[in-house]
């Protein structure tokens, strides 16, 4: 308990409120559209703390919610058979990227995070639906995995280009949700390894991250409730617009 509370005593009441409310919002977004927890949390917390510190806080809630998403659907074996080259390269790319640059490599990391968020938002708002032929997955999957891994290592955001790639594979809705869970789970575990390597994921950080699980799960429950009552399309447009504005702000910082 001391490890859990010590971090929040150090950062003060205002920043503690920001952390907990951020994970409540991030969990709500994930509950509505099935993704966005690390994106929202890294984006908002990146305004007030070092990216490595923000990334350490998201490890526990991201791992738990991603395992939850991964376990549901009944398509795991087929998805692993199809996506293992991409998944392997995500893990390898994240580890190599962590050793090469790391998420706390300097002020440019904040701008890189902003660029990742802005790119993600613009893809979500404007990129038309497209399909990747099955015969191209042999090289496109690993290439996507490496790029996703490096972006994850540098920014803590693991949606670009993994999410657009998976959306282009022609998966069913249930398969896509589970495939995203698989990709995010591997990304989170690899990111945790990189943070541990750089000394950013000790007992205090893990304890602080454990506490953020509570608002994240509460947000997911709220998001699932909202999903039945609002237009998913309208919500996505508002979400991506917000991410674009946040990314633009982060690009001017650092």
PDB file of C-alpha atoms in Angstrom:
ATOM      1  CA  UNK A   1       0.000   0.000   0.000  1.00  0.00           C
ATOM      2  CA  UNK A   2       2.905   2.330   0.778  1.00  0.00           C
ATOM      3  CA  UNK A   3       4.291   1.815  -2.745  1.00  0.00           C
ATOM      4  CA  UNK A   4       0.869   2.502  -4.239  1.00  0.00           C
ATOM      5  CA  UNK A   5       0.192   5.693  -2.297  1.00  0.00           C
ATOM      6  CA  UNK A   6       3.774   6.990  -2.224  1.00  0.00           C
ATOM      7  CA  UNK A   7       3.787   7.869  -5.921  1.00  0.00           C
ATOM      8  CA  UNK A   8       0.574   9.877  -5.614  1.00  0.00           C
ATOM      9  CA  UNK A   9       1.776  11.641  -2.480  1.00  0.00           C
ATOM     10  CA  UNK A  10       4.860  12.700  -4.403  1.00  0.00           C
ATOM     11  CA  UNK A  11       3.009  14.091  -7.408  1.00  0.00           C
ATOM     12  CA  UNK A  12       0.377  15.948  -5.380  1.00  0.00           C
ATOM     13  CA  UNK A  13      -3.404  16.129  -5.372  1.00  0.00           C
ATOM     14  CA  UNK A  14      -3.913  17.991  -8.653  1.00  0.00           C
ATOM     15  CA  UNK A  15      -1.824  15.585 -10.716  1.00  0.00           C
ATOM     16  CA  UNK A  16      -3.359  12.592  -8.926  1.00  0.00           C
ATOM     17  CA  UNK A  17      -6.828  13.802  -9.929  1.00  0.00           C
ATOM     18  CA  UNK A  18      -5.591  14.233 -13.501  1.00  0.00           C
ATOM     19  CA  UNK A  19      -4.190  10.667 -13.568  1.00  0.00           C
ATOM     20  CA  UNK A  20      -7.330   9.012 -12.191  1.00  0.00           C
ATOM     21  CA  UNK A  21      -9.732  11.059 -14.335  1.00  0.00           C
ATOM     22  CA  UNK A  22      -7.605  10.389 -17.413  1.00  0.00           C
ATOM     23  CA  UNK A  23      -7.869   6.635 -16.934  1.00  0.00           C
ATOM     24  CA  UNK A  24     -11.600   6.942 -16.305  1.00  0.00           C
ATOM     25  CA  UNK A  25     -11.940   8.758 -19.636  1.00  0.00           C
ATOM     26  CA  UNK A  26      -9.548   6.367 -21.406  1.00  0.00           C
ATOM     27  CA  UNK A  27     -11.466   3.358 -20.121  1.00  0.00           C
ATOM     28  CA  UNK A  28     -14.728   4.932 -21.277  1.00  0.00           C
ATOM     29  CA  UNK A  29     -13.350   5.408 -24.790  1.00  0.00           C
ATOM     30  CA  UNK A  30     -12.168   1.785 -24.879  1.00  0.00           C
ATOM     31  CA  UNK A  31     -15.563   0.615 -23.658  1.00  0.00           C
ATOM     32  CA  UNK A  32     -17.317   2.423 -26.498  1.00  0.00           C
ATOM     33  CA  UNK A  33     -15.040   1.685 -29.480  1.00  0.00           C
ATOM     34  CA  UNK A  34     -12.799  -1.171 -28.285  1.00  0.00           C
ATOM     35  CA  UNK A  35      -9.516   0.775 -28.266  1.00  0.00           C
ATOM     36  CA  UNK A  36      -8.001   4.069 -27.158  1.00  0.00           C
ATOM     37  CA  UNK A  37      -6.904   3.441 -23.559  1.00  0.00           C
ATOM     38  CA  UNK A  38      -3.156   3.953 -24.120  1.00  0.00           C
ATOM     39  CA  UNK A  39      -3.782   6.631 -26.733  1.00  0.00           C
ATOM     40  CA  UNK A  40      -5.933   8.789 -24.464  1.00  0.00           C
ATOM     41  CA  UNK A  41      -3.838   8.200 -21.347  1.00  0.00           C
ATOM     42  CA  UNK A  42      -0.495   8.875 -23.042  1.00  0.00           C
ATOM     43  CA  UNK A  43      -1.871  11.927 -24.818  1.00  0.00           C
ATOM     44  CA  UNK A  44      -3.381  13.629 -21.779  1.00  0.00           C
ATOM     45  CA  UNK A  45      -0.712  12.634 -19.270  1.00  0.00           C
ATOM     46  CA  UNK A  46       1.962  13.670 -21.773  1.00  0.00           C
ATOM     47  CA  UNK A  47       0.839  17.246 -21.129  1.00  0.00           C
ATOM     48  CA  UNK A  48       1.835  17.034 -17.475  1.00  0.00           C
ATOM     49  CA  UNK A  49       4.534  14.384 -16.983  1.00  0.00           C
ATOM     50  CA  UNK A  50       7.363  12.594 -18.746  1.00  0.00           C
ATOM     51  CA  UNK A  51       6.190  10.061 -21.361  1.00  0.00           C
ATOM     52  CA  UNK A  52       8.084   7.237 -19.619  1.00  0.00           C
ATOM     53  CA  UNK A  53       6.262   7.974 -16.363  1.00  0.00           C
ATOM     54  CA  UNK A  54       2.904   8.050 -18.150  1.00  0.00           C
ATOM     55  CA  UNK A  55       3.697   4.790 -19.960  1.00  0.00           C
ATOM     56  CA  UNK A  56       4.542   3.059 -16.670  1.00  0.00           C
ATOM     57  CA  UNK A  57       1.145   4.053 -15.273  1.00  0.00           C
ATOM     58  CA  UNK A  58      -0.745   2.440 -18.149  1.00  0.00           C
ATOM     59  CA  UNK A  59       0.929  -1.000 -17.953  1.00  0.00           C
ATOM     60  CA  UNK A  60      -1.475  -2.671 -15.493  1.00  0.00           C
ATOM     61  CA  UNK A  61      -4.800  -1.310 -16.848  1.00  0.00           C
ATOM     62  CA  UNK A  62      -3.702  -1.853 -20.447  1.00  0.00           C
ATOM     63  CA  UNK A  63      -2.585  -5.431 -19.733  1.00  0.00           C
ATOM     64  CA  UNK A  64      -5.768  -6.381 -17.889  1.00  0.00           C
ATOM     65  CA  UNK A  65      -8.177  -4.802 -20.375  1.00  0.00           C
ATOM     66  CA  UNK A  66      -6.253  -6.171 -23.353  1.00  0.00           C
ATOM     67  CA  UNK A  67      -6.244  -9.712 -21.935  1.00  0.00           C
ATOM     68  CA  UNK A  68      -9.976  -9.312 -21.378  1.00  0.00           C
ATOM     69  CA  UNK A  69     -10.425  -8.275 -25.006  1.00  0.00           C
ATOM     70  CA  UNK A  70      -8.074 -11.022 -26.226  1.00  0.00           C
ATOM     71  CA  UNK A  71      -9.866 -13.796 -24.353  1.00  0.00           C
ATOM     72  CA  UNK A  72     -13.315 -13.080 -25.796  1.00  0.00           C
ATOM     73  CA  UNK A  73     -14.380 -14.194 -29.259  1.00  0.00           C
ATOM     74  CA  UNK A  74     -13.241 -17.769 -29.852  1.00  0.00           C
ATOM     75  CA  UNK A  75     -10.938 -16.917 -32.783  1.00  0.00           C
ATOM     76  CA  UNK A  76      -7.593 -16.808 -31.003  1.00  0.00           C
ATOM     77  CA  UNK A  77      -5.989 -19.906 -32.536  1.00  0.00           C
ATOM     78  CA  UNK A  78      -6.772 -18.858 -36.100  1.00  0.00           C
ATOM     79  CA  UNK A  79      -5.662 -15.283 -35.487  1.00  0.00           C
ATOM     80  CA  UNK A  80      -2.357 -16.379 -33.960  1.00  0.00           C
ATOM     81  CA  UNK A  81      -1.733 -18.658 -36.956  1.00  0.00           C
ATOM     82  CA  UNK A  82      -2.428 -15.789 -39.340  1.00  0.00           C
ATOM     83  CA  UNK A  83      -0.871 -12.882 -37.461  1.00  0.00           C
ATOM     84  CA  UNK A  84       2.153 -14.387 -35.695  1.00  0.00           C
ATOM     85  CA  UNK A  85       4.737 -12.775 -38.050  1.00  0.00           C
ATOM     86  CA  UNK A  86       3.300  -9.328 -37.329  1.00  0.00           C
ATOM     87  CA  UNK A  87       2.972 -10.011 -33.592  1.00  0.00           C
ATOM     88  CA  UNK A  88       6.541 -11.326 -33.380  1.00  0.00           C
ATOM     89  CA  UNK A  89       7.871  -8.219 -35.115  1.00  0.00           C
ATOM     90  CA  UNK A  90       5.835  -5.942 -32.827  1.00  0.00           C
ATOM     91  CA  UNK A  91       7.511  -7.539 -29.823  1.00  0.00           C
ATOM     92  CA  UNK A  92      10.968  -7.493 -31.410  1.00  0.00           C
ATOM     93  CA  UNK A  93      10.570  -3.971 -32.783  1.00  0.00           C
ATOM     94  CA  UNK A  94       9.474  -2.651 -29.397  1.00  0.00           C
ATOM     95  CA  UNK A  95      12.418  -4.259 -27.612  1.00  0.00           C
ATOM     96  CA  UNK A  96      14.957  -3.048 -30.183  1.00  0.00           C
ATOM     97  CA  UNK A  97      13.370   0.402 -30.195  1.00  0.00           C
ATOM     98  CA  UNK A  98      13.525   0.518 -26.396  1.00  0.00           C
ATOM     99  CA  UNK A  99      17.228  -0.323 -26.425  1.00  0.00           C
ATOM    100  CA  UNK A 100      17.894   2.076 -29.294  1.00  0.00           C
ATOM    101  CA  UNK A 101      16.015   5.212 -28.267  1.00  0.00           C
ATOM    102  CA  UNK A 102      13.717   4.440 -25.344  1.00  0.00           C
ATOM    103  CA  UNK A 103      10.585   6.356 -24.459  1.00  0.00           C
ATOM    104  CA  UNK A 104      12.524   8.870 -22.365  1.00  0.00           C
ATOM    105  CA  UNK A 105      15.106   9.722 -24.986  1.00  0.00           C
ATOM    106  CA  UNK A 106      14.711  13.508 -24.799  1.00  0.00           C
ATOM    107  CA  UNK A 107      12.296  16.398 -25.427  1.00  0.00           C
ATOM    108  CA  UNK A 108      11.668  15.150 -28.964  1.00  0.00           C
ATOM    109  CA  UNK A 109       9.698  12.214 -27.479  1.00  0.00           C
ATOM    110  CA  UNK A 110       6.812  14.537 -26.578  1.00  0.00           C
ATOM    111  CA  UNK A 111       6.695  15.785 -30.163  1.00  0.00           C
ATOM    112  CA  UNK A 112       6.900  12.195 -31.435  1.00  0.00           C
ATOM    113  CA  UNK A 113       3.924  11.342 -29.233  1.00  0.00           C
ATOM    114  CA  UNK A 114       2.050  14.308 -30.668  1.00  0.00           C
ATOM    115  CA  UNK A 115       2.891  13.189 -34.195  1.00  0.00           C
ATOM    116  CA  UNK A 116       1.680   9.651 -33.473  1.00  0.00           C
ATOM    117  CA  UNK A 117      -1.616  10.929 -32.045  1.00  0.00           C
ATOM    118  CA  UNK A 118      -2.166  13.334 -34.932  1.00  0.00           C
ATOM    119  CA  UNK A 119      -1.430  10.629 -37.510  1.00  0.00           C
ATOM    120  CA  UNK A 120      -3.764   8.212 -35.743  1.00  0.00           C
ATOM    121  CA  UNK A 121      -6.551  10.810 -35.682  1.00  0.00           C
ATOM    122  CA  UNK A 122      -6.161  11.775 -39.340  1.00  0.00           C
ATOM    123  CA  UNK A 123      -6.178   8.114 -40.376  1.00  0.00           C
ATOM    124  CA  UNK A 124      -9.351   7.542 -38.363  1.00  0.00           C
ATOM    125  CA  UNK A 125     -11.069  10.630 -39.754  1.00  0.00           C
ATOM    126  CA  UNK A 126     -10.070  10.626 -43.405  1.00  0.00           C
ATOM    127  CA  UNK A 127      -8.422   7.407 -44.591  1.00  0.00           C
ATOM    128  CA  UNK A 128     -10.886   5.497 -46.773  1.00  0.00           C
ATOM    129  CA  UNK A 129     -11.483   1.818 -46.138  1.00  0.00           C
ATOM    130  CA  UNK A 130      -9.028  -0.380 -48.045  1.00  0.00           C
ATOM    131  CA  UNK A 131      -8.167  -4.050 -48.231  1.00  0.00           C
ATOM    132  CA  UNK A 132      -4.824  -5.836 -48.169  1.00  0.00           C
ATOM    133  CA  UNK A 133      -4.773  -8.910 -50.445  1.00  0.00           C
ATOM    134  CA  UNK A 134      -3.929 -12.142 -48.664  1.00  0.00           C
ATOM    135  CA  UNK A 135      -0.768 -12.698 -50.742  1.00  0.00           C
ATOM    136  CA  UNK A 136       0.698  -9.422 -49.457  1.00  0.00           C
ATOM    137  CA  UNK A 137       0.290 -10.272 -45.773  1.00  0.00           C
ATOM    138  CA  UNK A 138       3.557 -12.259 -45.845  1.00  0.00           C
ATOM    139  CA  UNK A 139       5.628  -9.077 -46.058  1.00  0.00           C
ATOM    140  CA  UNK A 140       3.097  -6.406 -45.008  1.00  0.00           C
ATOM    141  CA  UNK A 141       2.445  -8.000 -41.612  1.00  0.00           C
ATOM    142  CA  UNK A 142       6.083  -8.097 -40.430  1.00  0.00           C
ATOM    143  CA  UNK A 143       6.727  -4.597 -41.831  1.00  0.00           C
ATOM    144  CA  UNK A 144       3.703  -3.269 -39.964  1.00  0.00           C
ATOM    145  CA  UNK A 145       4.892  -5.041 -36.816  1.00  0.00           C
ATOM    146  CA  UNK A 146       8.369  -3.515 -36.896  1.00  0.00           C
ATOM    147  CA  UNK A 147       7.048   0.020 -37.430  1.00  0.00           C
ATOM    148  CA  UNK A 148       4.413  -0.419 -34.730  1.00  0.00           C
ATOM    149  CA  UNK A 149       7.086  -1.690 -32.343  1.00  0.00           C
ATOM    150  CA  UNK A 150       9.408   1.262 -32.908  1.00  0.00           C
ATOM    151  CA  UNK A 151       6.539   3.753 -32.529  1.00  0.00           C
ATOM    152  CA  UNK A 152       5.492   1.973 -29.319  1.00  0.00           C
ATOM    153  CA  UNK A 153       9.016   2.125 -27.904  1.00  0.00           C
ATOM    154  CA  UNK A 154       9.343   5.841 -28.659  1.00  0.00           C
ATOM    155  CA  UNK A 155       5.865   7.084 -27.691  1.00  0.00           C
ATOM    156  CA  UNK A 156       3.966   4.440 -25.697  1.00  0.00           C
ATOM    157  CA  UNK A 157       1.207   4.509 -28.347  1.00  0.00           C
ATOM    158  CA  UNK A 158       0.786   1.219 -30.202  1.00  0.00           C
ATOM    159  CA  UNK A 159      -2.018   1.901 -32.672  1.00  0.00           C
ATOM    160  CA  UNK A 160      -0.027   3.112 -35.716  1.00  0.00           C
ATOM    161  CA  UNK A 161       0.103   1.407 -38.141  1.00  0.00           C
ATOM    162  CA  UNK A 162      -1.270  -1.755 -36.453  1.00  0.00           C
ATOM    163  CA  UNK A 163      -4.911  -0.662 -36.234  1.00  0.00           C
ATOM    164  CA  UNK A 164      -5.321   0.449 -39.893  1.00  0.00           C
ATOM    165  CA  UNK A 165      -3.487  -2.708 -41.001  1.00  0.00           C
ATOM    166  CA  UNK A 166      -5.757  -5.039 -39.033  1.00  0.00           C
ATOM    167  CA  UNK A 167      -8.826  -3.152 -40.239  1.00  0.00           C
ATOM    168  CA  UNK A 168      -7.682  -3.763 -43.829  1.00  0.00           C
ATOM    169  CA  UNK A 169      -7.528  -7.571 -43.481  1.00  0.00           C
ATOM    170  CA  UNK A 170     -11.249  -8.121 -43.979  1.00  0.00           C
ATOM    171  CA  UNK A 171     -11.769  -9.683 -40.544  1.00  0.00           C
ATOM    172  CA  UNK A 172     -15.224 -10.059 -39.060  1.00  0.00           C
ATOM    173  CA  UNK A 173     -16.154  -7.662 -36.262  1.00  0.00           C
ATOM    174  CA  UNK A 174     -15.477 -10.244 -33.545  1.00  0.00           C
ATOM    175  CA  UNK A 175     -12.208 -11.297 -35.180  1.00  0.00           C
ATOM    176  CA  UNK A 176     -11.077  -7.681 -35.467  1.00  0.00           C
ATOM    177  CA  UNK A 177     -11.796  -6.940 -31.799  1.00  0.00           C
ATOM    178  CA  UNK A 178      -9.843 -10.039 -30.762  1.00  0.00           C
ATOM    179  CA  UNK A 179      -7.006  -9.294 -33.203  1.00  0.00           C
ATOM    180  CA  UNK A 180      -6.682  -5.803 -31.723  1.00  0.00           C
ATOM    181  CA  UNK A 181      -6.559  -7.386 -28.276  1.00  0.00           C
ATOM    182  CA  UNK A 182      -3.756  -9.689 -29.424  1.00  0.00           C
ATOM    183  CA  UNK A 183      -1.731  -6.850 -30.930  1.00  0.00           C
ATOM    184  CA  UNK A 184      -2.248  -4.560 -27.934  1.00  0.00           C
ATOM    185  CA  UNK A 185      -1.399  -7.295 -25.421  1.00  0.00           C
ATOM    186  CA  UNK A 186       1.921  -8.067 -27.090  1.00  0.00           C
ATOM    187  CA  UNK A 187       2.690  -4.349 -27.431  1.00  0.00           C
ATOM    188  CA  UNK A 188       1.963  -3.727 -23.751  1.00  0.00           C
ATOM    189  CA  UNK A 189       4.126  -6.624 -22.568  1.00  0.00           C
ATOM    190  CA  UNK A 190       7.006  -5.556 -24.810  1.00  0.00           C
ATOM    191  CA  UNK A 191       6.667  -1.950 -23.648  1.00  0.00           C
ATOM    192  CA  UNK A 192       6.785  -3.160 -20.035  1.00  0.00           C
ATOM    193  CA  UNK A 193      10.026  -5.024 -20.789  1.00  0.00           C
ATOM    194  CA  UNK A 194      11.540  -1.887 -22.307  1.00  0.00           C
ATOM    195  CA  UNK A 195      10.497   0.281 -19.367  1.00  0.00           C
ATOM    196  CA  UNK A 196      11.895  -2.279 -16.923  1.00  0.00           C
ATOM    197  CA  UNK A 197      15.188  -2.308 -18.839  1.00  0.00           C
ATOM    198  CA  UNK A 198      15.453   1.472 -18.439  1.00  0.00           C
ATOM    199  CA  UNK A 199      14.544   1.339 -14.736  1.00  0.00           C
ATOM    200  CA  UNK A 200      11.147   2.986 -15.224  1.00  0.00           C
ATOM    201  CA  UNK A 201       9.041   0.060 -13.959  1.00  0.00           C
ATOM    202  CA  UNK A 202      10.032  -0.658 -10.378  1.00  0.00           C
ATOM    203  CA  UNK A 203       7.756  -1.637  -7.517  1.00  0.00           C
ATOM    204  CA  UNK A 204       6.573   1.919  -6.932  1.00  0.00           C
ATOM    205  CA  UNK A 205       5.582   2.411 -10.568  1.00  0.00           C
ATOM    206  CA  UNK A 206       3.763  -0.939 -10.691  1.00  0.00           C
ATOM    207  CA  UNK A 207       1.906  -0.097  -7.501  1.00  0.00           C
ATOM    208  CA  UNK A 208       0.882   3.281  -8.905  1.00  0.00           C
ATOM    209  CA  UNK A 209      -0.218   1.598 -12.138  1.00  0.00           C
ATOM    210  CA  UNK A 210      -2.300  -0.921 -10.171  1.00  0.00           C
ATOM    211  CA  UNK A 211      -4.396   1.897  -8.733  1.00  0.00           C
ATOM    212  CA  UNK A 212      -5.199   3.239 -12.214  1.00  0.00           C
ATOM    213  CA  UNK A 213      -6.871  -0.096 -12.995  1.00  0.00           C
ATOM    214  CA  UNK A 214      -9.904   0.885 -10.899  1.00  0.00           C
ATOM    215  CA  UNK A 215     -10.927   4.006 -12.871  1.00  0.00           C
ATOM    216  CA  UNK A 216     -10.021   2.265 -16.144  1.00  0.00           C
ATOM    217  CA  UNK A 217     -12.404  -0.634 -15.416  1.00  0.00           C
ATOM    218  CA  UNK A 218     -15.091   1.762 -14.208  1.00  0.00           C
ATOM    219  CA  UNK A 219     -14.660   3.714 -17.438  1.00  0.00           C
ATOM    220  CA  UNK A 220     -14.955   0.541 -19.536  1.00  0.00           C
ATOM    221  CA  UNK A 221     -18.231  -0.314 -17.819  1.00  0.00           C
ATOM    222  CA  UNK A 222     -19.482   3.225 -18.438  1.00  0.00           C
ATOM    223  CA  UNK A 223     -18.344   3.057 -22.072  1.00  0.00           C
ATOM    224  CA  UNK A 224     -20.150  -0.220 -22.659  1.00  0.00           C
ATOM    225  CA  UNK A 225     -23.291   1.371 -21.223  1.00  0.00           C
ATOM    226  CA  UNK A 226     -22.880   4.428 -23.451  1.00  0.00           C
ATOM    227  CA  UNK A 227     -22.286   2.254 -26.536  1.00  0.00           C
ATOM    228  CA  UNK A 228     -25.908   1.113 -26.368  1.00  0.00           C
ATOM    229  CA  UNK A 229     -27.209   4.678 -26.205  1.00  0.00           C
ATOM    230  CA  UNK A 230     -25.153   6.829 -28.582  1.00  0.00           C
ATOM    231  CA  UNK A 231     -24.043   6.648 -32.187  1.00  0.00           C
ATOM    232  CA  UNK A 232     -20.654   4.936 -32.429  1.00  0.00           C
ATOM    233  CA  UNK A 233     -19.924   6.956 -35.603  1.00  0.00           C
ATOM    234  CA  UNK A 234     -20.530  10.296 -33.869  1.00  0.00           C
ATOM    235  CA  UNK A 235     -18.458   9.202 -30.877  1.00  0.00           C
ATOM    236  CA  UNK A 236     -15.551   8.164 -33.121  1.00  0.00           C
ATOM    237  CA  UNK A 237     -15.602  11.501 -34.932  1.00  0.00           C
ATOM    238  CA  UNK A 238     -15.512  13.425 -31.660  1.00  0.00           C
ATOM    239  CA  UNK A 239     -12.780  11.136 -30.321  1.00  0.00           C
ATOM    240  CA  UNK A 240     -10.534  11.442 -33.377  1.00  0.00           C
ATOM    241  CA  UNK A 241     -11.048  15.204 -33.524  1.00  0.00           C
ATOM    242  CA  UNK A 242     -10.004  15.463 -29.890  1.00  0.00           C
ATOM    243  CA  UNK A 243      -6.940  13.284 -30.532  1.00  0.00           C
ATOM    244  CA  UNK A 244      -5.973  15.466 -33.500  1.00  0.00           C
ATOM    245  CA  UNK A 245      -6.137  18.628 -31.382  1.00  0.00           C
ATOM    246  CA  UNK A 246      -4.208  16.986 -28.560  1.00  0.00           C
ATOM    247  CA  UNK A 247      -1.561  15.721 -30.974  1.00  0.00           C
ATOM    248  CA  UNK A 248      -1.186  19.190 -32.460  1.00  0.00           C
ATOM    249  CA  UNK A 249      -0.666  20.673 -28.975  1.00  0.00           C
ATOM    250  CA  UNK A 250       1.985  18.072 -28.098  1.00  0.00           C
ATOM    251  CA  UNK A 251       3.793  18.762 -31.368  1.00  0.00           C
ATOM    252  CA  UNK A 252       4.394  22.323 -30.201  1.00  0.00           C
ATOM    253  CA  UNK A 253       5.814  21.218 -26.847  1.00  0.00           C
ATOM    254  CA  UNK A 254       9.131  19.705 -25.825  1.00  0.00           C
TER     255      UNK A 254
END
